[in-house]
Coordinates of C-alpha atoms and ligand atoms in Angstrom, one line a residue:
M1 CA 10.6 10.0 -5.5
N2 CA 8.0 11.1 -3.0
H3 CA 4.5 9.9 -3.8
L4 CA 2.8 10.8 -0.6
G5 CA 2.3 14.4 -1.9
S6 CA -0.5 16.0 0.1
I7 CA -2.2 12.6 0.7
W8 CA -2.9 11.2 4.2
P9 CA -3.2 7.5 3.4
P10 CA -5.5 5.0 5.2
F11 CA -4.2 2.5 7.8
T12 CA -0.7 3.9 7.5
Q13 CA 1.9 5.2 10.0
T14 CA 3.5 7.7 7.5
G15 CA 6.4 8.1 9.9
L16 CA 7.4 4.4 9.4
A17 CA 5.9 3.3 6.1
P18 CA 7.8 3.3 2.9
D19 CA 6.7 5.7 0.2
P20 CA 3.5 4.4 -1.5
I21 CA 4.0 2.7 -4.8
K22 CA 2.3 4.3 -7.8
V23 CA 0.1 2.0 -9.9
L24 CA -0.1 3.0 -13.6
N25 CA -2.8 0.5 -14.8
G26 CA -4.5 -2.8 -14.1
H27 CA -5.6 -5.5 -16.5
G28 CA -6.8 -8.9 -15.5
V29 CA -5.1 -9.8 -12.2
W30 CA -2.0 -7.7 -13.1
L31 CA -1.0 -4.3 -11.9
E32 CA 1.6 -2.3 -13.6
L33 CA 3.8 -0.3 -11.3
E34 CA 5.7 2.9 -12.0
D35 CA 9.1 1.2 -11.4
G36 CA 8.3 -1.1 -14.3
R37 CA 7.3 -4.1 -12.3
K38 CA 4.2 -6.1 -13.0
V39 CA 2.6 -7.7 -10.0
I40 CA -0.4 -10.0 -9.4
D41 CA -3.2 -8.5 -7.3
A42 CA -3.4 -11.6 -5.1
I43 CA -5.8 -9.9 -2.6
S44 CA -8.2 -8.3 -5.1
S45 CA -7.2 -4.8 -4.0
W46 CA -8.6 -5.1 -0.5
W47 CA -11.1 -7.7 -1.4
V48 CA -13.2 -5.7 -3.9
N49 CA -12.2 -6.9 -7.3
L50 CA -14.0 -10.0 -8.7
H51 CA -13.4 -10.2 -12.4
G52 CA -10.0 -8.7 -12.9
H53 CA -9.1 -5.0 -13.3
A54 CA -10.6 -2.6 -15.9
R55 CA -13.1 -5.1 -17.2
P56 CA -14.5 -3.4 -20.4
E57 CA -18.1 -4.6 -19.8
I58 CA -18.2 -2.8 -16.5
A59 CA -16.3 0.3 -17.7
E60 CA -18.7 0.6 -20.6
A61 CA -21.8 0.2 -18.4
I62 CA -20.5 3.1 -16.3
Y63 CA -19.8 5.3 -19.4
T64 CA -23.3 4.6 -20.9
Q65 CA -25.0 5.4 -17.6
A66 CA -22.8 8.5 -17.1
K67 CA -24.1 10.0 -20.3
Q68 CA -27.7 9.5 -19.3
L69 CA -27.9 10.2 -15.5
E70 CA -24.8 10.4 -13.4
H71 CA -26.5 11.0 -10.1
V72 CA -29.7 12.2 -8.6
I73 CA -31.2 12.8 -5.1
F74 CA -32.6 9.4 -3.9
A75 CA -35.2 10.7 -1.4
G76 CA -38.4 11.4 -3.3
Y77 CA -36.8 10.2 -6.6
T78 CA -35.6 6.9 -8.0
H79 CA -34.1 5.5 -11.1
D80 CA -33.8 2.4 -13.2
P81 CA -30.3 1.3 -12.2
A82 CA -31.3 1.3 -8.5
L83 CA -34.7 -0.4 -9.2
K84 CA -33.0 -3.1 -11.4
L85 CA -30.2 -3.7 -9.0
A86 CA -32.5 -4.0 -6.0
Q87 CA -34.6 -6.6 -7.9
V88 CA -31.5 -8.6 -9.0
L89 CA -30.3 -8.8 -5.4
V90 CA -33.7 -9.7 -3.9
D91 CA -34.1 -12.4 -6.6
A92 CA -30.6 -13.8 -5.7
L93 CA -30.9 -13.7 -2.0
P94 CA -33.1 -16.0 0.2
D95 CA -36.8 -15.2 -0.2
P96 CA -37.5 -13.3 3.0
L97 CA -34.7 -10.7 2.2
S98 CA -36.8 -8.3 0.1
K99 CA -36.1 -4.7 1.0
V100 CA -32.9 -3.0 -0.1
F101 CA -31.4 0.1 1.6
F102 CA -28.6 1.7 -0.3
S103 CA -25.4 3.4 1.0
D104 CA -21.9 3.7 -0.2
N105 CA -19.4 1.6 1.8
G106 CA -19.3 -1.4 4.0
S107 CA -19.1 0.5 7.3
T108 CA -22.2 2.6 6.5
A109 CA -24.1 -0.6 5.5
I110 CA -23.3 -1.8 9.0
E111 CA -24.4 1.5 10.6
V112 CA -27.7 1.1 8.7
A113 CA -28.1 -2.5 9.9
I114 CA -27.6 -1.4 13.5
K115 CA -30.1 1.4 13.2
M116 CA -32.6 -0.9 11.5
A117 CA -32.4 -3.4 14.3
V118 CA -32.5 -1.0 17.2
Q119 CA -35.2 1.3 15.7
A120 CA -37.3 -1.7 14.7
S121 CA -37.6 -2.6 18.3
Y122 CA -38.0 1.1 19.4
N123 CA -40.8 1.5 16.9
K124 CA -42.5 -1.5 18.5
G125 CA -42.1 0.0 22.0
Q126 CA -39.5 -2.5 23.1
A127 CA -36.3 -0.4 23.1
K128 CA -33.7 -3.2 22.7
V129 CA -30.3 -1.6 22.6
R130 CA -27.8 -4.4 23.0
I131 CA -25.8 -5.8 20.1
V132 CA -24.1 -9.2 20.2
A133 CA -21.0 -9.6 18.2
F134 CA -18.0 -12.0 18.2
E135 CA -14.4 -12.0 19.4
G136 CA -12.1 -11.0 16.5
A137 CA -14.9 -9.4 14.5
Y138 CA -14.3 -6.5 12.1
H139 CA -17.3 -4.5 10.8
G140 CA -15.8 -1.3 9.6
D141 CA -14.2 2.0 10.8
T142 CA -17.2 4.3 11.5
F143 CA -18.2 4.6 15.1
G144 CA -21.1 2.1 15.2
A145 CA -19.2 -0.4 13.1
M146 CA -16.0 0.2 15.2
A147 CA -18.0 -0.4 18.4
T148 CA -19.4 -3.7 17.0
G149 CA -16.0 -4.9 15.9
E150 CA -13.4 -6.3 18.3
R151 CA -11.6 -3.6 20.2
S152 CA -8.0 -3.1 19.2
V153 CA -5.1 -0.7 19.2
F154 CA -6.9 1.0 16.2
S155 CA -10.0 1.8 18.3
E156 CA -8.2 2.5 21.6
P157 CA -8.2 6.3 21.4
F158 CA -12.0 6.2 21.0
E159 CA -12.7 3.5 23.6
G160 CA -14.7 5.8 25.9
M161 CA -16.9 6.8 23.0
L162 CA -17.8 3.4 21.8
F163 CA -21.1 1.8 22.9
A164 CA -20.8 -1.5 24.8
V165 CA -21.3 -4.7 22.8
D166 CA -21.9 -8.2 24.1
R167 CA -18.8 -10.1 22.9
M168 CA -19.2 -13.8 22.3
P169 CA -16.5 -16.5 21.7
Y170 CA -15.8 -17.4 18.1
P171 CA -14.6 -21.0 17.5
A172 CA -12.1 -20.2 14.8
T173 CA -10.9 -23.4 13.0
W174 CA -8.5 -24.8 10.4
E175 CA -7.8 -28.1 8.7
G176 CA -7.1 -30.9 11.1
D177 CA -8.5 -29.0 14.0
A178 CA -9.6 -31.9 16.3
G179 CA -11.0 -29.5 18.9
Y180 CA -13.5 -27.8 16.7
E181 CA -16.8 -29.5 17.7
A182 CA -16.2 -28.8 21.4
K183 CA -15.2 -25.1 20.7
E184 CA -18.4 -24.6 18.6
C185 CA -20.5 -26.3 21.2
D186 CA -19.1 -24.1 24.0
A187 CA -19.6 -20.9 21.9
L188 CA -23.2 -21.8 21.1
A189 CA -23.8 -22.6 24.8
R190 CA -22.4 -19.2 25.8
L191 CA -24.6 -17.5 23.2
E192 CA -27.7 -19.3 24.3
E193 CA -27.1 -18.5 28.0
H194 CA -26.6 -14.8 27.0
L195 CA -29.8 -14.7 24.9
R196 CA -31.8 -16.6 27.5
V197 CA -31.0 -13.9 30.1
H198 CA -31.0 -10.8 27.8
R199 CA -33.5 -11.7 25.1
D200 CA -35.5 -8.6 25.9
E201 CA -32.5 -6.3 25.5
V202 CA -30.7 -7.7 22.6
A203 CA -31.7 -6.1 19.3
M204 CA -29.4 -8.1 17.0
V205 CA -26.6 -10.7 16.7
M206 CA -24.1 -9.6 14.1
I207 CA -21.5 -12.0 12.4
E208 CA -19.2 -12.2 9.4
P209 CA -20.4 -15.6 8.1
F210 CA -17.8 -18.3 7.6
V211 CA -14.8 -16.0 7.6
Q212 CA -13.7 -13.1 9.8
G213 CA -11.8 -11.0 7.3
A214 CA -9.7 -8.3 8.9
G215 CA -9.6 -10.3 12.1
G216 CA -7.2 -12.7 10.4
M217 CA -9.2 -14.8 7.9
R218 CA -10.6 -16.8 10.8
M219 CA -13.1 -19.4 9.7
V220 CA -16.0 -21.4 11.2
E221 CA -18.2 -24.2 9.9
A222 CA -21.8 -23.8 8.6
S223 CA -23.0 -25.6 11.7
F224 CA -22.0 -22.6 13.8
L225 CA -24.0 -20.2 11.7
Q226 CA -27.0 -22.6 11.7
G227 CA -26.7 -22.9 15.5
I228 CA -26.7 -19.1 15.9
D229 CA -29.7 -18.9 13.5
S230 CA -31.7 -21.3 15.6
L231 CA -30.9 -19.5 18.8
C232 CA -31.9 -16.1 17.3
K233 CA -35.2 -17.6 16.2
K234 CA -35.7 -19.3 19.6
Y235 CA -35.1 -16.0 21.5
E236 CA -36.6 -13.7 18.8
V237 CA -33.5 -11.7 18.2
L238 CA -32.6 -10.4 14.8
L239 CA -29.6 -12.0 13.0
C240 CA -27.4 -9.8 10.8
F241 CA -24.8 -11.3 8.4
D242 CA -22.0 -8.9 7.6
E243 CA -21.3 -10.2 4.0
V244 CA -19.4 -7.0 3.1
M245 CA -16.4 -9.3 2.3
T246 CA -18.1 -12.7 1.8
G247 CA -20.8 -11.6 -0.7
F248 CA -20.7 -12.1 -4.5
G249 CA -19.0 -15.4 -4.7
R250 CA -16.1 -15.1 -2.2
T251 CA -17.1 -18.2 -0.2
G252 CA -17.7 -20.3 -3.3
E253 CA -21.4 -19.6 -3.4
F254 CA -23.1 -16.4 -4.5
F255 CA -23.6 -15.4 -0.9
A256 CA -22.4 -17.0 2.4
C257 CA -26.0 -17.2 3.6
I258 CA -26.9 -19.5 0.7
K259 CA -23.8 -21.6 1.4
A260 CA -24.8 -21.8 5.1
E261 CA -28.4 -22.4 4.3
V262 CA -29.3 -19.7 6.8
C263 CA -31.5 -16.7 6.1
P264 CA -30.5 -13.8 8.3
D265 CA -32.9 -10.9 9.0
I266 CA -30.4 -8.4 7.7
I267 CA -27.5 -8.7 5.3
C268 CA -24.8 -6.1 4.5
L269 CA -23.1 -6.2 1.1
S270 CA -20.4 -4.0 -0.3
K271 CA -16.8 -4.6 -1.5
G272 CA -17.4 -7.0 -4.5
I273 CA -20.8 -5.4 -5.3
T274 CA -19.5 -3.3 -8.2
G275 CA -16.7 -5.8 -9.2
G276 CA -14.3 -3.3 -7.5
F277 CA -15.2 -0.3 -9.7
L278 CA -17.1 2.1 -7.6
P279 CA -18.1 2.5 -3.9
L280 CA -21.6 1.2 -3.2
S281 CA -23.3 -0.9 -0.5
V282 CA -26.6 -2.2 0.5
T283 CA -28.3 -3.4 3.6
V284 CA -31.0 -5.8 2.7
T285 CA -33.7 -6.9 5.2
T286 CA -37.1 -8.6 5.4
Q287 CA -40.6 -7.3 5.0
T288 CA -41.1 -7.9 8.8
V289 CA -38.3 -5.5 9.7
F290 CA -39.5 -3.0 7.0
D291 CA -43.0 -3.2 8.4
A292 CA -41.8 -2.0 11.8
F293 CA -41.0 1.3 10.1
H294 CA -43.7 1.5 7.4
S295 CA -46.6 3.5 8.8
K296 CA -48.4 6.9 8.7
D297 CA -46.3 8.0 11.7
P298 CA -43.4 10.2 10.5
L299 CA -41.4 9.4 13.6
K300 CA -41.2 5.7 12.6
A301 CA -39.2 6.4 9.5
L302 CA -35.6 5.4 9.1
Y303 CA -33.9 8.8 9.0
H304 CA -30.7 7.8 7.4
G305 CA -29.1 8.6 4.0
H306 CA -26.0 9.7 2.2
S307 CA -25.5 12.2 -0.5
Y308 CA -24.4 9.5 -2.9
T309 CA -27.1 7.0 -1.8
A310 CA -27.8 4.6 -4.7
N311 CA -25.5 6.4 -7.1
P312 CA -26.6 5.4 -10.6
L313 CA -23.1 4.8 -11.8
G314 CA -22.4 2.5 -8.9
C315 CA -25.7 0.7 -9.6
A316 CA -24.9 0.3 -13.3
A317 CA -21.4 -1.1 -12.4
A318 CA -23.1 -3.5 -10.0
L319 CA -25.5 -4.7 -12.6
A320 CA -22.7 -5.2 -15.2
S321 CA -20.6 -7.0 -12.6
W322 CA -23.5 -9.2 -11.6
Q323 CA -24.0 -10.2 -15.3
I324 CA -20.4 -11.4 -15.4
L325 CA -20.7 -13.2 -12.1
I326 CA -23.7 -15.2 -13.1
Q327 CA -22.4 -15.9 -16.6
E328 CA -18.9 -17.0 -15.6
Q329 CA -19.4 -18.3 -12.1
S330 CA -15.7 -18.6 -11.9
F331 CA -15.7 -18.3 -8.2
R332 CA -16.9 -21.9 -8.1
N333 CA -13.7 -23.5 -9.4
L334 CA -11.0 -21.7 -7.3
E335 CA -11.3 -24.0 -4.2
G336 CA -10.5 -27.1 -6.2
R337 CA -7.5 -25.4 -7.8
Y338 CA -6.0 -24.6 -4.4
H339 CA -5.6 -28.3 -3.5
Q340 CA -2.2 -28.8 -5.0
H341 CA -0.9 -25.6 -3.5
I342 CA -2.3 -26.5 -0.1
E343 CA -0.6 -29.9 -0.4
K344 CA 2.7 -28.2 -0.7
L345 CA 2.0 -25.8 2.2
R346 CA 1.1 -28.7 4.5
N347 CA 4.7 -30.0 4.1
H348 CA 6.3 -26.7 5.1
S349 CA 7.6 -26.4 8.6
S350 CA 6.7 -22.7 8.9
V351 CA 3.1 -23.1 8.0
E352 CA 0.2 -23.9 10.4
K353 CA -3.5 -23.6 10.6
I354 CA -4.2 -23.9 6.9
R355 CA -7.8 -23.0 6.2
S356 CA -9.8 -22.2 3.1
C357 CA -13.3 -21.2 2.1
G358 CA -14.3 -20.9 -1.5
T359 CA -11.9 -18.4 -3.1
I360 CA -10.1 -17.6 0.2
L361 CA -7.0 -19.5 1.4
A362 CA -5.2 -18.6 4.5
F363 CA -2.6 -19.9 6.9
D364 CA -0.4 -18.8 9.7
V365 CA 3.4 -18.5 9.6
K366 CA 5.5 -19.5 12.6
S367 CA 9.1 -19.1 13.2
S368 CA 11.3 -22.1 12.4
N369 CA 12.0 -22.8 16.1
G370 CA 8.2 -23.2 16.6
G371 CA 7.5 -20.0 18.6
Y372 CA 6.1 -16.8 17.2
F373 CA 8.1 -13.7 17.2
D374 CA 6.3 -10.3 17.2
S375 CA 8.3 -8.8 14.4
L376 CA 7.2 -11.5 11.9
G377 CA 4.2 -9.6 10.7
P378 CA 6.1 -6.5 9.6
I379 CA 8.9 -8.6 8.1
L380 CA 6.4 -10.6 6.0
K381 CA 4.7 -7.4 4.9
Q382 CA 7.9 -5.9 3.8
R383 CA 9.1 -9.1 2.0
F384 CA 5.9 -9.5 0.1
A385 CA 6.0 -5.8 -0.9
H386 CA 9.0 -6.7 -3.0
S387 CA 7.6 -9.9 -4.5
R388 CA 5.7 -10.4 -7.8
A389 CA 2.4 -10.9 -6.0
L390 CA 0.6 -8.1 -4.1
L391 CA 0.0 -9.9 -0.8
R392 CA -0.6 -8.0 2.5
P393 CA -0.5 -10.4 5.5
L394 CA -2.6 -9.7 8.5
G395 CA 0.1 -10.0 11.2
N396 CA 1.5 -13.5 10.7
T397 CA -1.5 -14.7 8.7
V398 CA -0.9 -14.9 5.0
Y399 CA -3.9 -15.1 2.8
V400 CA -4.7 -15.4 -0.9
L401 CA -7.9 -13.8 -2.1
P402 CA -7.5 -13.2 -5.8
P403 CA -9.9 -12.1 -8.6
Y404 CA -12.0 -15.1 -9.6
T405 CA -10.6 -14.9 -13.2
I406 CA -7.1 -15.8 -12.2
S407 CA -5.4 -18.5 -14.4
D408 CA -3.6 -21.6 -13.2
D409 CA -0.3 -20.1 -14.1
E410 CA -1.0 -16.9 -12.3
L411 CA -2.1 -18.9 -9.2
L412 CA 1.1 -20.9 -9.4
L413 CA 3.1 -17.7 -9.5
I414 CA 1.5 -16.4 -6.3
F415 CA 2.5 -19.6 -4.4
E416 CA 6.0 -19.5 -5.9
E417 CA 6.3 -16.1 -4.4
I418 CA 5.0 -17.2 -1.1
H419 CA 7.7 -20.0 -1.0
H420 CA 10.4 -17.5 -2.0
V421 CA 9.5 -15.3 0.9
F422 CA 9.6 -18.4 3.2
D423 CA 13.0 -19.2 1.9
S424 CA 14.2 -15.7 2.4
L425 CA 13.1 -15.9 6.1
K426 CA 15.6 -18.6 6.7
E427 CA 18.5 -16.5 5.6
Ligands
PLP501 C1 -14.3 -4.2 4.7 C2 -15.3 -4.6 5.6 C3 -16.2 -3.7 6.3 C4 -16.1 -2.2 6.1 O1 -16.3 -1.9 4.7 P1 -15.7 -0.5 4.2 O2 -16.2 -0.4 2.8 O3 -14.2 -0.7 4.2 O4 -16.2 0.6 5.1 C5 -17.2 -4.2 7.1 N1 -17.3 -5.6 7.3 C6 -16.5 -6.4 6.7 C7 -16.6 -7.9 7.0 C8 -15.4 -6.0 5.9 O5 -14.6 -6.9 5.4

């Protein structure tokens, strides 16, 4: 059966990929597929789902809001769902983060952050136009976000159109990594040298705190984020945390900035914000950044917006999801429940570089003879596509990033499936 129809799917070479699988419904962590299979959504549907699929509380909040006000222009007008959500976020984030700019996906939240940082300096007559970002970073697929992220085969056709970014080393680590301290120290020294020389040109340092998502679930320690924060303060450069993936409990705290005890000048949130129901994002910043725009001069305004900015349905979903998040706080207990599964992975000859952060567990798969082989990624992807867990490895990196509400039995099933796939590789 051909399910592609007239659809041009994302991140897919349609000439190679199998036909997409039709999903009939989702409840809890389970997805029911058209072929009759039920699979566990072990990656939260591209990292957006927090509390399981089709949570009635969120569905109802959307329905109630839809009957009252589904959408309205957000320039010159406002509404309660946006006001309430902005307040909830500002109350939950570190104190200096107090101004919320709405958009509708992670990439646009990044674009807004870039514009905020660059124009804040422009408005002050400084014209800083350099952005510092890290090796392996992923910040989204729009042009500014693509430029800020690590260049790859995905961005290659556009290379000539992407603005230059100052790329700094990222000291990715894993359990038992004896070399971490030295790597982190070197990376911070490189950053310091760069900021010392270019402090008057660098508008902002941008990082995915604790975990680089699409770059392969590559993790760093809080000390690295704290080191970056001190350098940004020392050289008076804005710090932006791209928490599009890490926000809303993913790292085991409400936000990664809280876990790291670092207050960035700008934070981008999306993915989990509505519990996975509707597209929405925010870029939250400080009064200081806001004040660089706030004046009687029309030219100092941030001229950016989207048709669906602060969509009331999205805001209502986000408020309902936040209620569940603070009531259940189920993101707090996943890390401990990974332990027994990690123990088993440690003993597997194909597994290396095990790492975890809050609700995220990742490891790399190597071939049995110790060397990597290029075709491993596609093989893994294909094997997992036939398993009872929806897992989508990033190359040879397998990661588990489930809805927080997953039960012990369901978690066990994911790891059983992982071990089945390992066994099948030997055949
Ligand atoms: C997914 C992601 C983005 C882009 O968000 P979209 O909603 O897919 O545009 C940006 N940054 C990070 C860290 C992400 O994980």
